[in-house]
PDB file of C-alpha atoms in Angstrom:
ATOM      1  CA  UNK Z   1     111.578  90.345  96.686  1.00 86.00           C
ATOM      2  CA  UNK Z   2     115.374  90.254  96.953  1.00 90.00           C
ATOM      3  CA  UNK Z   3     115.573  93.159  94.403  1.00 95.00           C
ATOM      4  CA  UNK Z   4     113.142  95.055  96.421  1.00 96.00           C
ATOM      5  CA  UNK Z   5     115.189  94.582  99.593  1.00 96.00           C
ATOM      6  CA  UNK Z   6     118.333  95.622  97.516  1.00 97.00           C
ATOM      7  CA  UNK Z   7     116.483  98.745  96.622  1.00 97.00           C
ATOM      8  CA  UNK Z   8     115.703  99.596 100.253  1.00 97.00           C
ATOM      9  CA  UNK Z   9     119.414  98.982 101.089  1.00 97.00           C
ATOM     10  CA  UNK Z  10     120.514 101.274  98.096  1.00 97.00           C
ATOM     11  CA  UNK Z  11     118.071 104.070  99.525  1.00 97.00           C
ATOM     12  CA  UNK Z  12     119.455 103.678 103.069  1.00 96.00           C
ATOM     13  CA  UNK Z  13     123.113 103.466 101.875  1.00 96.00           C
ATOM     14  CA  UNK Z  14     122.484 106.644  99.624  1.00 96.00           C
ATOM     15  CA  UNK Z  15     121.072 108.392 102.708  1.00 95.00           C
ATOM     16  CA  UNK Z  16     123.877 107.285 104.987  1.00 94.00           C
ATOM     17  CA  UNK Z  17     126.623 108.088 102.615  1.00 93.00           C
ATOM     18  CA  UNK Z  18     126.125 111.979 103.432  1.00 87.00           C
ATOM     19  CA  UNK Z  19     125.541 111.663 107.210  1.00 90.00           C
ATOM     20  CA  UNK Z  20     127.549 108.300 108.282  1.00 91.00           C
ATOM     21  CA  UNK Z  21     125.010 107.221 110.909  1.00 92.00           C
ATOM     22  CA  UNK Z  22     125.749 103.599 110.142  1.00 93.00           C
ATOM     23  CA  UNK Z  23     129.281 102.336 109.395  1.00 92.00           C
ATOM     24  CA  UNK Z  24     129.948 101.015 105.878  1.00 91.00           C
ATOM     25  CA  UNK Z  25     130.810  97.524 107.177  1.00 93.00           C
ATOM     26  CA  UNK Z  26     127.261  97.088 108.598  1.00 92.00           C
ATOM     27  CA  UNK Z  27     125.859  98.069 105.303  1.00 94.00           C
ATOM     28  CA  UNK Z  28     128.156  95.897 103.424  1.00 95.00           C
ATOM     29  CA  UNK Z  29     127.097  93.013 105.456  1.00 95.00           C
ATOM     30  CA  UNK Z  30     123.494  93.445 104.783  1.00 96.00           C
ATOM     31  CA  UNK Z  31     124.266  93.587 100.996  1.00 96.00           C
ATOM     32  CA  UNK Z  32     126.203  90.300 101.363  1.00 96.00           C
ATOM     33  CA  UNK Z  33     123.212  88.683 103.326  1.00 96.00           C
ATOM     34  CA  UNK Z  34     121.042  89.337 100.236  1.00 96.00           C
ATOM     35  CA  UNK Z  35     122.684  86.455  98.650  1.00 96.00           C
ATOM     36  CA  UNK Z  36     121.601  84.294 101.641  1.00 96.00           C
ATOM     37  CA  UNK Z  37     118.106  85.634 101.126  1.00 96.00           C
ATOM     38  CA  UNK Z  38     118.189  84.501  97.442  1.00 97.00           C
ATOM     39  CA  UNK Z  39     119.324  81.029  98.401  1.00 97.00           C
ATOM     40  CA  UNK Z  40     116.434  81.082 101.094  1.00 97.00           C
ATOM     41  CA  UNK Z  41     113.886  82.072  98.380  1.00 97.00           C
ATOM     42  CA  UNK Z  42     115.132  79.056  96.269  1.00 97.00           C
ATOM     43  CA  UNK Z  43     114.720  76.733  99.300  1.00 97.00           C
ATOM     44  CA  UNK Z  44     111.043  77.898  99.770  1.00 98.00           C
ATOM     45  CA  UNK Z  45     110.499  77.523  95.996  1.00 97.00           C
ATOM     46  CA  UNK Z  46     111.399  73.848  96.382  1.00 97.00           C
ATOM     47  CA  UNK Z  47     109.029  73.311  99.069  1.00 97.00           C
ATOM     48  CA  UNK Z  48     106.216  74.931  97.362  1.00 97.00           C
ATOM     49  CA  UNK Z  49     106.802  72.898  94.174  1.00 97.00           C
ATOM     50  CA  UNK Z  50     107.194  69.630  96.009  1.00 96.00           C
ATOM     51  CA  UNK Z  51     104.390  69.993  98.436  1.00 96.00           C
ATOM     52  CA  UNK Z  52     101.932  68.372  96.093  1.00 95.00           C
ATOM     53  CA  UNK Z  53     104.008  65.173  95.890  1.00 96.00           C
ATOM     54  CA  UNK Z  54     104.332  64.748  99.608  1.00 96.00           C
ATOM     55  CA  UNK Z  55     102.375  61.946 101.284  1.00 95.00           C
ATOM     56  CA  UNK Z  56     100.050  63.894 103.612  1.00 96.00           C
ATOM     57  CA  UNK Z  57      99.476  60.631 105.762  1.00 96.00           C
ATOM     58  CA  UNK Z  58     103.295  60.421 106.448  1.00 97.00           C
ATOM     59  CA  UNK Z  59     103.748  62.353 109.553  1.00 97.00           C
ATOM     60  CA  UNK Z  60     107.496  62.320 109.466  1.00 97.00           C
ATOM     61  CA  UNK Z  61     107.649  63.711 105.892  1.00 97.00           C
ATOM     62  CA  UNK Z  62     105.100  66.650 106.701  1.00 98.00           C
ATOM     63  CA  UNK Z  63     106.955  67.307 109.957  1.00 98.00           C
ATOM     64  CA  UNK Z  64     110.255  67.656 108.159  1.00 97.00           C
ATOM     65  CA  UNK Z  65     108.578  69.872 105.709  1.00 98.00           C
ATOM     66  CA  UNK Z  66     107.035  72.027 108.425  1.00 98.00           C
ATOM     67  CA  UNK Z  67     110.205  72.351 110.139  1.00 98.00           C
ATOM     68  CA  UNK Z  68     111.879  73.417 106.989  1.00 98.00           C
ATOM     69  CA  UNK Z  69     109.143  76.077 106.476  1.00 98.00           C
ATOM     70  CA  UNK Z  70     109.677  77.188 110.082  1.00 98.00           C
ATOM     71  CA  UNK Z  71     113.422  77.637 109.512  1.00 98.00           C
ATOM     72  CA  UNK Z  72     112.712  79.702 106.317  1.00 98.00           C
ATOM     73  CA  UNK Z  73     110.044  81.836 107.753  1.00 98.00           C
ATOM     74  CA  UNK Z  74     112.206  82.749 110.902  1.00 98.00           C
ATOM     75  CA  UNK Z  75     115.107  83.491 108.645  1.00 97.00           C
ATOM     76  CA  UNK Z  76     113.103  85.653 106.349  1.00 97.00           C
ATOM     77  CA  UNK Z  77     111.972  87.520 109.638  1.00 98.00           C
ATOM     78  CA  UNK Z  78     115.735  88.014 110.559  1.00 97.00           C
ATOM     79  CA  UNK Z  79     116.670  89.572 107.189  1.00 97.00           C
ATOM     80  CA  UNK Z  80     113.734  91.931 107.513  1.00 97.00           C
ATOM     81  CA  UNK Z  81     114.532  92.810 111.007  1.00 98.00           C
ATOM     82  CA  UNK Z  82     118.213  93.597 110.087  1.00 97.00           C
ATOM     83  CA  UNK Z  83     117.017  95.948 107.328  1.00 97.00           C
ATOM     84  CA  UNK Z  84     114.461  97.379 109.613  1.00 97.00           C
ATOM     85  CA  UNK Z  85     116.918  98.149 112.422  1.00 96.00           C
ATOM     86  CA  UNK Z  86     119.180  99.914 109.981  1.00 96.00           C
ATOM     87  CA  UNK Z  87     116.278 101.839 108.752  1.00 96.00           C
ATOM     88  CA  UNK Z  88     115.314 102.802 112.326  1.00 96.00           C
ATOM     89  CA  UNK Z  89     118.916 104.024 113.073  1.00 95.00           C
ATOM     90  CA  UNK Z  90     118.858 106.258 110.082  1.00 95.00           C
ATOM     91  CA  UNK Z  91     115.197 107.448 110.812  1.00 94.00           C
ATOM     92  CA  UNK Z  92     116.114 108.380 114.524  1.00 94.00           C
ATOM     93  CA  UNK Z  93     119.141 110.312 113.476  1.00 92.00           C
ATOM     94  CA  UNK Z  94     118.823 111.523 109.882  1.00 91.00           C
ATOM     95  CA  UNK Z  95     116.830 114.903 110.763  1.00 90.00           C
ATOM     96  CA  UNK Z  96     119.408 116.021 113.492  1.00 88.00           C
ATOM     97  CA  UNK Z  97     122.291 115.289 111.364  1.00 86.00           C
ATOM     98  CA  UNK Z  98     121.251 117.418 108.337  1.00 87.00           C
ATOM     99  CA  UNK Z  99     120.173 120.113 110.634  1.00 88.00           C
ATOM    100  CA  UNK Z 100     123.334 120.266 112.643  1.00 81.00           C
ATOM    101  CA  UNK Z 101     125.645 120.312 109.579  1.00 64.00           C
TER     102      UNK Z 101
END
């Protein structure tokens, strides 16, 4: 999935390079965030791989795992939201920019 997000950023970066709707620092930050996304994916893999060994009768252990899942899911949402916001900025302004230049 991280390669697909990077592909989306590449498209947005390419489009933005000719119209400069979004500043380069914002784009660079999203590229840097991809490493955090990769780490998050690894955290999720650990949970998925270890779920079978959890004691389903141990409420503390299950609660800890569920809180960790919540953290991962909400952070995934944040990453997608940031890229979506960038896409929306370009979407709202692209046509006007290319028609006015």
